[in-house]
Amino acid sequence: MNQWPFIIAAYAIGIVGTVAVTALSYLRMRRAERQASALTRRD
Amino acid sequence: MHIFANPARFLSIARPLTPWLGWIGGAMIAAALYAGLLITPPDYLQGESVRIMYIHVPAAWLGMGGWTGIAVASLMQLIWRHPLASVAARAIAVPGALFAAICLVTGSLWGRPTWGTYWEWDGRLTSMLVLFFLYIAYIALSSAGAERGSSDRISAIFGVVGAINIPIIHYSVEWWRTLHQGQSIGLGGSKIDSSLLWPLLVSTLGFSLLFGAIVLMRMRAMLAETKVEARLKRMTAE
Amino acid sequence: MAVKAKNQRLILALLAVAALVGAALLAMSALKDQAAYFYTPGDAKKDHVDIGRAVRLGGMVQKGSIERQADGVTIHFVVTDGIETVPVRFTGIVPDLFKEDSGVVAEGSFQPDGSFVATNILAKHDERYMPPQVAGEMHKTDSLEPQGDQGKELK
């Protein structure tokens, strides 16, 4: 049995999942911290 | 540990730490996966599919380590009422669930060419699937709790009780005869040859550092969101 | 004597965790036999597994025991746990890792004559990982392919 399709699928799922959760966490943090600092400056 | 209970002091450490953890972790993962995919030799029995281990093992480690983190944070929340503990526990849940899922899927993709099956209900596979469901339940419970405020004590209790599954996963391969092989790496040394082992160690460390960065980013996001919410409430009240 | 609320919670939490661990350990040891994924040849003999019941039989493929039949898809081999042995018959495709002297789990049932007819074969991998060069120095594994002497001897 050719094992490479399984290996490539496993790497793709691992890398896409990791990049996605990192990017989403970063974007959520940036949005929230910008909103927070904008509100602080308004005072 | 108590110095982290203060959100302001936490942020003064977390802000500079986040990019360091993220970039070093990312670089280590990239190097380890490149080596694991292209440089290391195949295994004498499994052949090339041994390379899946460089994703599967760190994912398993983070899935189990993540819940251990939730349990420790939940205990601190229940006993000392640290304001940051419940934030930390909730920040771990989503990436923890993701890595548990990656562990299950990559394990399944390894099982097909190795064992001849994608899935079997043996002790290790079943207990790992239970961990994934525990994460889903925790996420549902804690997101409901966050809206109602004080009821997140229930999710903290759930986080502590669910931790009993972690030693079960770990010892499943010793307690019960399983299809999954036993521990390769223990206190007594490694049954993995050093030419195959080093990318695994780099990969596991790299994923752990990146996991730390992800959790810090999610905690910072939650703290900022709480701040915004509180401020908006005050503004409408005025 | 006034115990601080914080310490009271700590004691309560520790007691709860201890009770939880104790309960789980009890449950696990009770489950020990039911949760086993397969029977070894020794267990199967000791427990008198019913003939015809669907079970899994696991162990090592005895060295030199794999025999391929004339039809090309039926194989006979012997599963051993080091003490007891069970002869197994299987018709179909085996995984690449099904080899002599390595782990196997066979799904199927026992026959009246004490042999086992498998409907599915899974290869069980062990916890050792090494490149072929290192493995070659340690021991040679025999593959399923009919290899000269062994096959002939058995015929």
CSV table of N, CA and C in Angstrom, one decimal, chain B residues 9-74:
chain,number,residue,atom,x,y,z
B,9,ARG,N,-0.6,42.6,36.3
B,9,ARG,CA,0.8,42.1,36.3
B,9,ARG,C,0.9,40.9,35.3
B,10,PHE,N,-0.2,40.2,35.2
B,10,PHE,CA,-0.2,39.1,34.2
B,10,PHE,C,0.0,39.7,32.8
B,11,LEU,N,-0.7,40.8,32.4
B,11,LEU,CA,-0.5,41.3,31.1
B,11,LEU,C,0.8,41.9,30.8
B,12,SER,N,1.5,42.4,31.9
B,12,SER,CA,2.8,43.0,31.7
B,12,SER,C,3.8,41.9,31.3
B,13,ILE,N,3.5,40.6,31.8
B,13,ILE,CA,4.4,39.5,31.4
B,13,ILE,C,3.9,38.9,30.1
B,14,ALA,N,2.6,38.8,29.9
B,14,ALA,CA,2.1,38.0,28.8
B,14,ALA,C,2.3,38.8,27.5
B,15,ARG,N,2.3,40.1,27.5
B,15,ARG,CA,2.4,40.9,26.2
B,15,ARG,C,3.8,40.6,25.6
B,16,PRO,N,4.9,40.8,26.3
B,16,PRO,CA,6.2,40.5,25.6
B,16,PRO,C,6.4,39.0,25.4
B,17,LEU,N,5.8,38.2,26.2
B,17,LEU,CA,6.1,36.7,26.1
B,17,LEU,C,5.4,36.1,24.8
B,18,THR,N,4.2,36.6,24.5
B,18,THR,CA,3.4,36.0,23.4
B,18,THR,C,4.2,35.9,22.1
B,19,PRO,N,4.8,37.0,21.5
B,19,PRO,CA,5.5,36.8,20.3
B,19,PRO,C,6.7,35.9,20.3
B,20,TRP,N,7.4,35.9,21.5
B,20,TRP,CA,8.5,35.0,21.6
B,20,TRP,C,8.1,33.5,21.5
B,21,LEU,N,7.1,33.2,22.3
B,21,LEU,CA,6.6,31.8,22.3
B,21,LEU,C,6.2,31.4,20.9
B,22,GLY,N,5.4,32.3,20.3
B,22,GLY,CA,4.8,32.0,19.0
B,22,GLY,C,5.8,31.8,18.0
B,23,TRP,N,6.8,32.7,17.8
B,23,TRP,CA,7.8,32.6,16.7
B,23,TRP,C,8.8,31.5,17.0
B,24,ILE,N,9.3,31.3,18.2
B,24,ILE,CA,10.2,30.2,18.5
B,24,ILE,C,9.5,28.9,18.3
B,25,GLY,N,8.3,28.8,18.8
B,25,GLY,CA,7.5,27.5,18.6
B,25,GLY,C,7.3,27.2,17.2
B,26,GLY,N,6.9,28.3,16.4
B,26,GLY,CA,6.6,28.1,15.0
B,26,GLY,C,7.8,27.6,14.2
B,27,ALA,N,9.0,28.3,14.5
B,27,ALA,CA,10.2,27.9,13.8
B,27,ALA,C,10.6,26.5,14.2
B,28,MET,N,10.4,26.1,15.4
B,28,MET,CA,10.8,24.7,15.8
B,28,MET,C,9.9,23.7,15.1
B,29,ILE,N,8.6,24.0,15.0
B,29,ILE,CA,7.7,23.1,14.4
B,29,ILE,C,8.1,23.0,12.9
B,30,ALA,N,8.3,24.1,12.2
B,30,ALA,CA,8.7,24.1,10.8
B,30,ALA,C,9.9,23.2,10.6
B,31,ALA,N,10.9,23.4,11.4
B,31,ALA,CA,12.2,22.7,11.3
B,31,ALA,C,11.9,21.2,11.5
B,32,ALA,N,11.2,20.9,12.6
B,32,ALA,CA,10.9,19.5,12.9
B,32,ALA,C,10.1,18.7,11.8
B,33,LEU,N,9.1,19.4,11.3
B,33,LEU,CA,8.2,18.8,10.3
B,33,LEU,C,9.0,18.6,9.0
B,34,TYR,N,9.8,19.6,8.7
B,34,TYR,CA,10.6,19.4,7.5
B,34,TYR,C,11.5,18.2,7.6
B,35,ALA,N,12.2,18.1,8.7
B,35,ALA,CA,13.1,17.0,8.9
B,35,ALA,C,12.3,15.7,9.0
B,36,GLY,N,11.2,15.7,9.7
B,36,GLY,CA,10.4,14.5,9.8
B,36,GLY,C,9.8,14.0,8.5
B,37,LEU,N,9.5,14.9,7.6
B,37,LEU,CA,8.9,14.6,6.3
B,37,LEU,C,10.0,14.2,5.3
B,38,LEU,N,11.2,14.8,5.3
B,38,LEU,CA,12.1,14.6,4.2
B,38,LEU,C,13.5,14.1,4.6
B,39,ILE,N,13.9,14.2,5.9
B,39,ILE,CA,15.3,13.9,6.2
B,39,ILE,C,15.4,12.5,7.0
B,40,THR,N,14.5,12.3,7.9
B,40,THR,CA,14.7,11.1,8.7
B,40,THR,C,14.4,9.8,7.9
B,41,PRO,N,15.1,8.7,8.3
B,41,PRO,CA,14.8,7.5,7.6
B,41,PRO,C,13.5,6.9,7.9
B,42,PRO,N,12.9,6.0,7.0
B,42,PRO,CA,11.7,5.3,7.3
B,42,PRO,C,11.9,4.3,8.4
B,43,ASP,N,10.8,3.8,9.0
B,43,ASP,CA,10.9,2.8,10.0
B,43,ASP,C,11.1,1.4,9.4
B,44,TYR,N,11.7,0.5,10.1
B,44,TYR,CA,12.0,-0.9,9.5
B,44,TYR,C,10.7,-1.7,9.2
B,45,LEU,N,9.6,-1.4,10.0
B,45,LEU,CA,8.4,-2.2,9.8
B,45,LEU,C,7.3,-1.3,9.2
B,46,GLN,N,7.1,-0.1,9.8
B,46,GLN,CA,6.0,0.7,9.3
B,46,GLN,C,6.3,1.4,7.9
B,47,GLY,N,7.6,1.5,7.6
B,47,GLY,CA,7.9,2.2,6.4
B,47,GLY,C,7.8,3.7,6.6
B,48,GLU,N,7.3,4.4,5.6
B,48,GLU,CA,7.2,5.9,5.6
B,48,GLU,C,6.2,6.4,6.6
B,49,SER,N,5.2,5.6,6.9
B,49,SER,CA,4.0,6.2,7.7
B,49,SER,C,4.5,6.6,9.1
B,50,VAL,N,5.7,6.1,9.5
B,50,VAL,CA,6.2,6.5,10.8
B,50,VAL,C,6.2,8.1,10.9
B,51,ARG,N,6.3,8.8,9.8
B,51,ARG,CA,6.4,10.2,9.8
B,51,ARG,C,5.2,10.9,10.4
B,52,ILE,N,4.1,10.2,10.4
B,52,ILE,CA,2.8,10.8,10.9
B,52,ILE,C,3.0,11.1,12.4
B,53,MET,N,3.9,10.3,13.1
B,53,MET,CA,4.1,10.5,14.5
B,53,MET,C,4.6,11.9,14.9
B,54,TYR,N,5.3,12.6,14.0
B,54,TYR,CA,5.8,13.9,14.3
B,54,TYR,C,4.6,15.0,14.4
B,55,ILE,N,3.4,14.6,13.9
B,55,ILE,CA,2.2,15.4,14.2
B,55,ILE,C,1.4,14.8,15.3
B,56,HIS,N,1.3,13.5,15.2
B,56,HIS,CA,0.3,12.8,16.1
B,56,HIS,C,0.8,12.9,17.6
B,57,VAL,N,2.0,12.7,17.9
B,57,VAL,CA,2.5,12.6,19.3
B,57,VAL,C,2.4,14.0,19.9
B,58,PRO,N,2.9,15.1,19.3
B,58,PRO,CA,2.7,16.4,19.9
B,58,PRO,C,1.2,16.7,20.1
B,59,ALA,N,0.3,16.3,19.1
B,59,ALA,CA,-1.1,16.6,19.3
B,59,ALA,C,-1.7,15.9,20.5
B,60,ALA,N,-1.3,14.6,20.6
B,60,ALA,CA,-1.8,13.8,21.8
B,60,ALA,C,-1.3,14.5,23.1
B,61,TRP,N,0.0,14.9,23.1
B,61,TRP,CA,0.6,15.5,24.3
B,61,TRP,C,-0.2,16.8,24.7
B,62,LEU,N,-0.5,17.6,23.6
B,62,LEU,CA,-1.2,18.9,23.9
B,62,LEU,C,-2.7,18.6,24.3
B,63,GLY,N,-3.3,17.6,23.7
B,63,GLY,CA,-4.7,17.3,24.0
B,63,GLY,C,-4.8,16.9,25.5
B,64,MET,N,-3.8,16.1,25.9
B,64,MET,CA,-3.9,15.6,27.3
B,64,MET,C,-3.3,16.7,28.3
B,65,GLY,N,-2.2,17.4,27.8
B,65,GLY,CA,-1.7,18.5,28.6
B,65,GLY,C,-2.7,19.6,28.8
B,66,GLY,N,-3.4,19.9,27.7
B,66,GLY,CA,-4.4,20.9,27.8
B,66,GLY,C,-5.4,20.7,28.9
B,67,TRP,N,-5.9,19.4,29.0
B,67,TRP,CA,-6.9,19.2,30.0
B,67,TRP,C,-6.3,19.2,31.4
B,68,THR,N,-5.1,18.8,31.5
B,68,THR,CA,-4.4,18.9,32.8
B,68,THR,C,-4.3,20.4,33.2
B,69,GLY,N,-4.0,21.2,32.2
B,69,GLY,CA,-4.0,22.7,32.5
B,69,GLY,C,-5.4,23.2,33.0
B,70,ILE,N,-6.4,22.7,32.3
B,70,ILE,CA,-7.8,23.1,32.6
B,70,ILE,C,-8.1,22.7,34.1
B,71,ALA,N,-7.7,21.5,34.4
B,71,ALA,CA,-7.9,20.9,35.8
B,71,ALA,C,-7.2,21.8,36.8
B,72,VAL,N,-5.9,22.1,36.6
B,72,VAL,CA,-5.1,22.8,37.6
B,72,VAL,C,-5.7,24.2,37.7
B,73,ALA,N,-6.1,24.9,36.6
B,73,ALA,CA,-6.6,26.2,36.7
B,73,ALA,C,-8.0,26.2,37.4
B,74,SER,N,-8.8,25.1,37.1
B,74,SER,CA,-10.1,25.0,37.7
B,74,SER,C,-10.0,24.9,39.2
